[in-house]
Short mmCIF file of C-alpha atoms (C1' of nucleotides) in Angstrom, two decimals:
data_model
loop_
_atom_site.label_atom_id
_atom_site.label_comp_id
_atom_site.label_asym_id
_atom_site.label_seq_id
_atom_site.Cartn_x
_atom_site.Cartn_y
_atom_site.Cartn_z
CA UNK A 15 22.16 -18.55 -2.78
CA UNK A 16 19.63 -16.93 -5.40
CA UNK A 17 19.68 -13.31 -6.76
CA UNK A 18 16.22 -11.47 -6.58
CA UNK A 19 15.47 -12.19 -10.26
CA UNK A 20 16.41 -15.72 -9.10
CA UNK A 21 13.90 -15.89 -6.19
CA UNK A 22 11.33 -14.58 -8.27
CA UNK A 23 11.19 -16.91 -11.17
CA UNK A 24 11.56 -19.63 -7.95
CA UNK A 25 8.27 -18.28 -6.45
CA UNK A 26 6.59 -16.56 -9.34
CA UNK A 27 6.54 -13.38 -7.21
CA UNK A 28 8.21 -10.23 -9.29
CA UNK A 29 11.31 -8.69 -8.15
CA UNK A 30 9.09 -6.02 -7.44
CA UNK A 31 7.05 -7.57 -5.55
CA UNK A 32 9.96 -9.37 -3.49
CA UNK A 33 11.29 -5.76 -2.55
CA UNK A 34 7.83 -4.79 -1.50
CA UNK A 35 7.62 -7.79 0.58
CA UNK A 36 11.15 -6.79 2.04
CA UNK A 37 9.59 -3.28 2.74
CA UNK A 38 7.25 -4.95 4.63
CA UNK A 39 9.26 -7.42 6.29
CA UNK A 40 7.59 -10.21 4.57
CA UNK A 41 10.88 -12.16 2.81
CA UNK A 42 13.89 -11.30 3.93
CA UNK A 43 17.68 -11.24 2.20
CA UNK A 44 20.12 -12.67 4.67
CA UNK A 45 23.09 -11.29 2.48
CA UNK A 46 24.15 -8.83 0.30
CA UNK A 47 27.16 -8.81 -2.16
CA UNK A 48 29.45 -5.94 -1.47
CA UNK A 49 27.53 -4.03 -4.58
CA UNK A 50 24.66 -4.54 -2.12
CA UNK A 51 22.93 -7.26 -4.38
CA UNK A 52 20.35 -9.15 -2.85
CA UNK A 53 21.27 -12.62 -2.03
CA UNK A 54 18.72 -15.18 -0.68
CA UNK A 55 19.69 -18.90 1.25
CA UNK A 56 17.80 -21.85 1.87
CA UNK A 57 15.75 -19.96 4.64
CA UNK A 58 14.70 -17.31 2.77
CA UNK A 59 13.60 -18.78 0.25
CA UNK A 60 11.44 -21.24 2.60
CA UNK A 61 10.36 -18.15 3.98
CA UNK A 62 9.44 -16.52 0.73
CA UNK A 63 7.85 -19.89 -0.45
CA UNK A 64 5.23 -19.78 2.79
CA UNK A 65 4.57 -16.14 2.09
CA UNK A 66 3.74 -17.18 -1.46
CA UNK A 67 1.49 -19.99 -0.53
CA UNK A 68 -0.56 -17.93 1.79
CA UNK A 69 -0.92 -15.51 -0.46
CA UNK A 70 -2.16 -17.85 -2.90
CA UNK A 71 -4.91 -19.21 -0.23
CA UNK A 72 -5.90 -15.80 -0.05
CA UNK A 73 -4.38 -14.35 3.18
CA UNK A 74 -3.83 -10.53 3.59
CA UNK A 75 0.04 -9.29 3.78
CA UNK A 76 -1.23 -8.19 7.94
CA UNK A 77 -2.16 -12.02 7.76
CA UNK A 78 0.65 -13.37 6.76
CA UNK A 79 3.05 -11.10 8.79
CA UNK A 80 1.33 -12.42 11.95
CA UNK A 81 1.77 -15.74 11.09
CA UNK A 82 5.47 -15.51 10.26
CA UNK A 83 5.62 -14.43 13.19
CA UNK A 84 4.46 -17.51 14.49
CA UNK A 85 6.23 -19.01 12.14
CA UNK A 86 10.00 -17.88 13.45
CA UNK A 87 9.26 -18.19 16.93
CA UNK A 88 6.35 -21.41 17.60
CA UNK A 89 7.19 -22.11 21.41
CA UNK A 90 6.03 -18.58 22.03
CA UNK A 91 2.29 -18.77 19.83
CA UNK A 92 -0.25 -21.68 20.52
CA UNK A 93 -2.37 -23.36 17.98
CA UNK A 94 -5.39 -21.44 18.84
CA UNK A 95 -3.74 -17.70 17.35
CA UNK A 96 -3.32 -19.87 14.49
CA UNK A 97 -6.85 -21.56 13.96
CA UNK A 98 -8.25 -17.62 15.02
CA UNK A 99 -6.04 -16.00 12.25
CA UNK A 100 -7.46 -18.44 9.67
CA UNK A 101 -11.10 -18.76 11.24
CA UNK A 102 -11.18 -14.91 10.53
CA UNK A 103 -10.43 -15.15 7.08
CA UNK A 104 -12.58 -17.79 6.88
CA UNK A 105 -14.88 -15.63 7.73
CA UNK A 106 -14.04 -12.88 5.40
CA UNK A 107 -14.02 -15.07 2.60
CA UNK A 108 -17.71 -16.83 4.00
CA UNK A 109 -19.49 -12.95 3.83
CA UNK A 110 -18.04 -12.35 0.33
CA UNK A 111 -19.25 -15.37 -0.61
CA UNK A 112 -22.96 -14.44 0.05
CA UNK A 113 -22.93 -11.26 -1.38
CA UNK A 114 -21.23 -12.19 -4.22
CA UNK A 115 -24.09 -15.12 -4.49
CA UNK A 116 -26.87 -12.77 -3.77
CA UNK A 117 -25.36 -10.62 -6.67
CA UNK A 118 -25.10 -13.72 -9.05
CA UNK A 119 -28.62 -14.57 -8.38
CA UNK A 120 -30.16 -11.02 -9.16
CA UNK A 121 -27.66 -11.17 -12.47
CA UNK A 122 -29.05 -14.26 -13.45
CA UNK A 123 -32.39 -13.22 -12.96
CA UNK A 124 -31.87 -10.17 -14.80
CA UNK A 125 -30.31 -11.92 -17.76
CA UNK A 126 -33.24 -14.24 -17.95
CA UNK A 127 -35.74 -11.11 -17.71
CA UNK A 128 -34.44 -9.71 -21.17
CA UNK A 129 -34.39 -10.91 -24.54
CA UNK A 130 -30.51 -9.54 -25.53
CA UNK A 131 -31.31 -8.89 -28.47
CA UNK A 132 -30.87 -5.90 -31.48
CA UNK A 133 -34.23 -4.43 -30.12
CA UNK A 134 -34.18 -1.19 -29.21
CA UNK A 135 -33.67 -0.86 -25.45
CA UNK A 136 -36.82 1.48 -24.95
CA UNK A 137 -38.94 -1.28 -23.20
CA UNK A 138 -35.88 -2.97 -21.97
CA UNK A 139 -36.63 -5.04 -18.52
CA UNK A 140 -32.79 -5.22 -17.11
CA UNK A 141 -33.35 -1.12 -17.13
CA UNK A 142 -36.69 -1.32 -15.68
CA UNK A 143 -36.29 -3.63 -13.41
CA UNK A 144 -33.25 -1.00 -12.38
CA UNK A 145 -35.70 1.85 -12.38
CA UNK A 146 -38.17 -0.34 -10.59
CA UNK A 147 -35.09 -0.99 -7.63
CA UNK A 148 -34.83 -4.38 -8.44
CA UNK A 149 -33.33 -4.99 -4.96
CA UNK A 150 -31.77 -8.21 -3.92
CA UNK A 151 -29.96 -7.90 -0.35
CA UNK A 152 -26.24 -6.99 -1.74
CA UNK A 153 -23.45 -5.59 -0.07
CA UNK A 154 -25.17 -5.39 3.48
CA UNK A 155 -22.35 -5.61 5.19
CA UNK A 156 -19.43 -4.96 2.62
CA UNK B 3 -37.46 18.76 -4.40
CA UNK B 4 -34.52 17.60 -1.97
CA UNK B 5 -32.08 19.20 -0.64
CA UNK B 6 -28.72 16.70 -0.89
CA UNK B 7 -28.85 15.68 2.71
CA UNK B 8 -32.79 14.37 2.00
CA UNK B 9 -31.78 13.14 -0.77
CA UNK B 10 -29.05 11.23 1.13
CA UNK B 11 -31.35 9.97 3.25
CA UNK B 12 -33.73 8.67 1.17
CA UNK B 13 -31.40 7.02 -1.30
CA UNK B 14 -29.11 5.63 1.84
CA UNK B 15 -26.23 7.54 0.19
CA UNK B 16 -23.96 10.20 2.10
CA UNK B 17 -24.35 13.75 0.96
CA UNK B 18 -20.45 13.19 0.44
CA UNK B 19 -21.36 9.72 -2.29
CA UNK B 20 -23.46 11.62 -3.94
CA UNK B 21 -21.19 14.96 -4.74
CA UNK B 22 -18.43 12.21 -5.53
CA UNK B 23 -21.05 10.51 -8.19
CA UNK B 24 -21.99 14.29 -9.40
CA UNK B 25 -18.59 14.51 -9.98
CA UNK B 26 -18.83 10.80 -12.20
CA UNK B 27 -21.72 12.26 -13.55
CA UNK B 28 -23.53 9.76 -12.11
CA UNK B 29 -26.08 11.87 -9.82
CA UNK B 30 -27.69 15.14 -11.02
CA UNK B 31 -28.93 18.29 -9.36
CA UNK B 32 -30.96 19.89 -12.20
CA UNK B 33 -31.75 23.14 -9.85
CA UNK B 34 -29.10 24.70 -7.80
CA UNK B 35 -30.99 27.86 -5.21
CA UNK B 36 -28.89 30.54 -5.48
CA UNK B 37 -26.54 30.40 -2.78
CA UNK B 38 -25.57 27.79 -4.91
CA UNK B 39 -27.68 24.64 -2.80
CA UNK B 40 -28.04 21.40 -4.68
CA UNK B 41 -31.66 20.70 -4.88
CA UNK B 42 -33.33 17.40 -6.70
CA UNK B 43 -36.41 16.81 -8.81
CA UNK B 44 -37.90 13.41 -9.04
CA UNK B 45 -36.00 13.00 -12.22
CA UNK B 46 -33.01 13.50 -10.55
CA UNK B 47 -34.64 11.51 -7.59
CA UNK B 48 -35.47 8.70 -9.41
CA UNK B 49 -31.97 8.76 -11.57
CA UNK B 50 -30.28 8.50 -8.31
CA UNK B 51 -32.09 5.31 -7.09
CA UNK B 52 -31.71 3.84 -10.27
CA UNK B 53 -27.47 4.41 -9.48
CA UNK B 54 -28.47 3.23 -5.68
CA UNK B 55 -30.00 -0.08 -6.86
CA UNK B 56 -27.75 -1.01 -9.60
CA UNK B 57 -24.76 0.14 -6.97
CA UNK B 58 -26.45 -2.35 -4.88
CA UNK B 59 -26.87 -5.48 -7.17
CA UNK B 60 -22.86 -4.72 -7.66
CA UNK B 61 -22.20 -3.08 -11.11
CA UNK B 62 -19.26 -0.49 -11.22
CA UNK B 63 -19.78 3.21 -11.65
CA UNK B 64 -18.47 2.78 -15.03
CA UNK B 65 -20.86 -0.09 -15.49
CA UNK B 66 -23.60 2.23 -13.80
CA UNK B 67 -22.61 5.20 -16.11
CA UNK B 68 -23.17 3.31 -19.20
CA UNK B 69 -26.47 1.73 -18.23
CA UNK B 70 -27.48 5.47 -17.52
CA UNK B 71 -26.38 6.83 -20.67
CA UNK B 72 -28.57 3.59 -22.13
CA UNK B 73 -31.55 4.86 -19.97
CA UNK B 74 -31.78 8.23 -21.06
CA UNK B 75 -31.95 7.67 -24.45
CA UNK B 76 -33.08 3.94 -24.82
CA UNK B 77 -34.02 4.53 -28.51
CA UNK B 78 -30.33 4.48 -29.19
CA UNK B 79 -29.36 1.38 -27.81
CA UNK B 80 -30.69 -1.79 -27.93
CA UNK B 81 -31.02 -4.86 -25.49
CA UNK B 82 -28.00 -6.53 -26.41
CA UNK B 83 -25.86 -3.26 -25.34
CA UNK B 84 -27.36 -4.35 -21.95
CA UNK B 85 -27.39 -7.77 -21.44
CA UNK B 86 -23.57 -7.59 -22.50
CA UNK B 87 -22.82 -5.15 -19.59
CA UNK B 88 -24.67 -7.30 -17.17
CA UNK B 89 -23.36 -10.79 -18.96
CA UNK B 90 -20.11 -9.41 -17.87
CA UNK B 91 -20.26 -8.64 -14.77
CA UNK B 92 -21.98 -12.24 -14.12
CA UNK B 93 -18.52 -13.84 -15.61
CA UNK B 94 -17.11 -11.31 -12.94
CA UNK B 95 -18.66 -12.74 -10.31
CA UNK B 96 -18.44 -16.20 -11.21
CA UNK B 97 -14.78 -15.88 -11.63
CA UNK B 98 -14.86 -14.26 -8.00
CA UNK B 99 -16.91 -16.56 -6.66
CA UNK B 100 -14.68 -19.43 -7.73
CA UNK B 101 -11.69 -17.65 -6.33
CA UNK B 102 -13.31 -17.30 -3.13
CA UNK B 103 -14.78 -21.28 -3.38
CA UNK B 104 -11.39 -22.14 -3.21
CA UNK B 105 -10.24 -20.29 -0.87
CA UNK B 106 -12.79 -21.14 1.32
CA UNK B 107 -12.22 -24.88 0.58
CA UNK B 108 -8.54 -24.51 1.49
CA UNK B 109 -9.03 -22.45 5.18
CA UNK B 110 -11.68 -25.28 6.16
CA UNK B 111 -9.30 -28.07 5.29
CA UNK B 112 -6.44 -26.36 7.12
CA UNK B 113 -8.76 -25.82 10.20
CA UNK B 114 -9.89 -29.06 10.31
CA UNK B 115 -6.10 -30.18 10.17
CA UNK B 116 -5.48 -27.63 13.68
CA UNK B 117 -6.41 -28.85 17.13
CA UNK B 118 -6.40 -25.13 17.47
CA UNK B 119 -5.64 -25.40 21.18
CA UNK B 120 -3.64 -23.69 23.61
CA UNK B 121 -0.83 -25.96 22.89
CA UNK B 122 2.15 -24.25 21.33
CA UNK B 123 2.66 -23.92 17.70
CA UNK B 124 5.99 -26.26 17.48
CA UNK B 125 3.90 -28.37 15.64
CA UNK B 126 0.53 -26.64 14.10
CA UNK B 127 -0.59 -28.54 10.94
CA UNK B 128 -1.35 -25.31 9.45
CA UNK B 129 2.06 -23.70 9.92
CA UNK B 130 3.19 -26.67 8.76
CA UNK B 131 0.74 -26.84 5.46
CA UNK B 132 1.69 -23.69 4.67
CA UNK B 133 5.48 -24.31 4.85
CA UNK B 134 4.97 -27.39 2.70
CA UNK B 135 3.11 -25.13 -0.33
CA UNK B 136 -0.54 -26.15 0.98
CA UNK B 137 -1.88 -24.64 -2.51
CA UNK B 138 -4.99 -25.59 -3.62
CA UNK B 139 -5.55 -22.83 -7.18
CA UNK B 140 -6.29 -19.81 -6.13
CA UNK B 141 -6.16 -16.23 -7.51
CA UNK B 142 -4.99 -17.88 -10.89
CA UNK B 143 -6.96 -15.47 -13.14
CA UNK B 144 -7.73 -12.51 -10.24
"C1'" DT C 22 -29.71 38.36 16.78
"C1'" DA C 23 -27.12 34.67 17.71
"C1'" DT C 24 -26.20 30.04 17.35
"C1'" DA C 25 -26.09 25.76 15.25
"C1'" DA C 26 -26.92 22.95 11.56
"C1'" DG C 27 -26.33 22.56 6.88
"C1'" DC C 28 -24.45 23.81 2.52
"C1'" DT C 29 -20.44 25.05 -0.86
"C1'" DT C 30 -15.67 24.10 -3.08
"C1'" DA C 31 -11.15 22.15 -4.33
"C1'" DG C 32 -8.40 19.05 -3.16
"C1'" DA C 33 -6.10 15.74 -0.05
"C1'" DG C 34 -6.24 11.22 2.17
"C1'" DC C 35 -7.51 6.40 2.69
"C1'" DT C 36 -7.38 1.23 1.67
"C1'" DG C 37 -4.36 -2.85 -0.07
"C1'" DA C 38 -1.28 -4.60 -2.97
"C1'" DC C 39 1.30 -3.74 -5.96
"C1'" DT C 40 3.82 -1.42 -10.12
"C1'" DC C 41 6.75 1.59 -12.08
"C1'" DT C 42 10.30 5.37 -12.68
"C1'" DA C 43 14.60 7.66 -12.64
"C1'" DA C 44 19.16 7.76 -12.06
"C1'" DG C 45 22.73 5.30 -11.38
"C1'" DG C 46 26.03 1.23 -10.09
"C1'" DT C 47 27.60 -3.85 -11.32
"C1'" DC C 48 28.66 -7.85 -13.76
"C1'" DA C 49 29.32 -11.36 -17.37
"C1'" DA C 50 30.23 -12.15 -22.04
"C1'" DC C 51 32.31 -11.20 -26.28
"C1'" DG D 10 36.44 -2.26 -23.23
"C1'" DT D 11 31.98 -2.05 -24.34
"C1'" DT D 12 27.52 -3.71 -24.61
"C1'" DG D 13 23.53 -5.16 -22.34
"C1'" DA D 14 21.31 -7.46 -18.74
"C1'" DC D 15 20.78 -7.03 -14.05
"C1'" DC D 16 20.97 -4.76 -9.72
"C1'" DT D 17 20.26 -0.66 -6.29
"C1'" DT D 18 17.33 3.23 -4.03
"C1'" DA D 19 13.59 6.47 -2.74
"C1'" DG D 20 9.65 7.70 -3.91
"C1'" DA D 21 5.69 8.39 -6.99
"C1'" DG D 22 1.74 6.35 -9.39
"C1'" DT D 23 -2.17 3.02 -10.01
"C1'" DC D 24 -6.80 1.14 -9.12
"C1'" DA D 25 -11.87 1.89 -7.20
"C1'" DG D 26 -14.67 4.00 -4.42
"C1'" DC D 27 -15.14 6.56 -1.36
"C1'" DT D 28 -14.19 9.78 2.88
"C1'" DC D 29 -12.72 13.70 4.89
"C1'" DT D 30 -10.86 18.53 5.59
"C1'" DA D 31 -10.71 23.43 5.65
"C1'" DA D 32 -12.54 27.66 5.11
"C1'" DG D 33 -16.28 30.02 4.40
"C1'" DC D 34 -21.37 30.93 3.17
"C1'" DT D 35 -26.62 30.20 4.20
"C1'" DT D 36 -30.60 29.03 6.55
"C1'" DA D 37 -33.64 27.70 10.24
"C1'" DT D 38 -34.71 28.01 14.95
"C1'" DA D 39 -34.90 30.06 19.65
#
DNA sequence: TATAAGCTTAGAGCTGACTCTAAGGTCAAC
DNA sequence: GTTGACCTTAGAGTCAGCTCTAAGCTTATA
């Protein structure tokens, strides 16, 4: 049995955090001492540790409830809520991805555009290409 | 001169944005008619397209608001002032973009692992990669 | 002249994921 | 028995960038 500040230096989450979670119904504290202390057993902390890891892959608290969910009760979810949960995020991540690339590219090709140096900015081709709507297909679809 | 809902449509911006970026100082309305109407010269015209395209490639409105103050007096700043603000939002991006890299390396592994099927979840690889700490390095430095 | 569309303001609300505060109770060690 | 670390709660605050509301003027059109 762990204490909060016990479960967090376990996961790396902050006790914070692991009441937030709680709030949420994310990580649960079988037990409490008497005082009403937090106390945490094998499956909660299990529990806690797969809430950490999908965090860490990137999945959204909404994610991650659903797929505790799962999770707690398998018989009653197929495979397929699974692979659409993490096919959507997926997805997510795939349209960041672009724009994020699209606004690398125009960086890079401002950077190259402009000598960086102590010259005075008055002929300055990052600005003018600005004031010239140097346009590269960005957030489209943020 | 524009009235804020032409200028909204030509920039692509809500009449709402651009009040909000008046308020950042962002977007000026050098005349106001005496009712108190918002109306734009092609200073203010061009200012805000400047904001709309460097919105666009990604900078921040406090990025934006320092390239401005750059623009309108270029004398007093030099190159360097703005390669640094765009050089830094590059290492922004590439951070992000390596975040996301990840991420999306990790969701394609775990669907591959998922028949994804109607079957139930009692034994789902990706439940189960999850539950085992399925953590490839993400959101190290986010 | 009446109606509707458009404009004004200050300020609140939204998103997601925390993060912190205040005010107080508990516990272990010395 | 007292210090100090740790725990509790509800609720407020933070970030960025909008987005919307309410209440009331103004303007253009029919």
């Amino acid at each position: 049995m762990l204490k909060i500040s016990e479960l967090a230096a376990k996961t790396g989450l902050s006790a914070h955090t692991i009441r937030f979670y709680e709030k949420h119904d994310l990580i649960r504290a079988s037990e409490r001492s008497e005082a009403g202390y937090r106390y945490y057993n094998d499956s909660d902390i299990r529990r806690a540790e797969f809430v950490k890891t999908a965090r860490n892959i990137g999945f959204s608290l909404e994610d991650i409830s659903q797929l505790l969910s799962i999770r707690v009760d398998k018989t009653s979810h197929s495979c397929q809520e699974v692979t659409d949960i993490t096919q959507h995020k997926l997805d997510e991540v795939n349209e960041k991805l672009s724009e994020l690339e699209s606004m690398q590219n125009t960086l890079q090709i401002l950077l190259k555009s402009c000598c960086g140096g102590p010259e005075k900015a008055t002929h300055c081709s990052i600005i003018e290409a600005l004031d010239a709507g140097a346009v590269v297909k960005n957030r489209s679809a943020a």
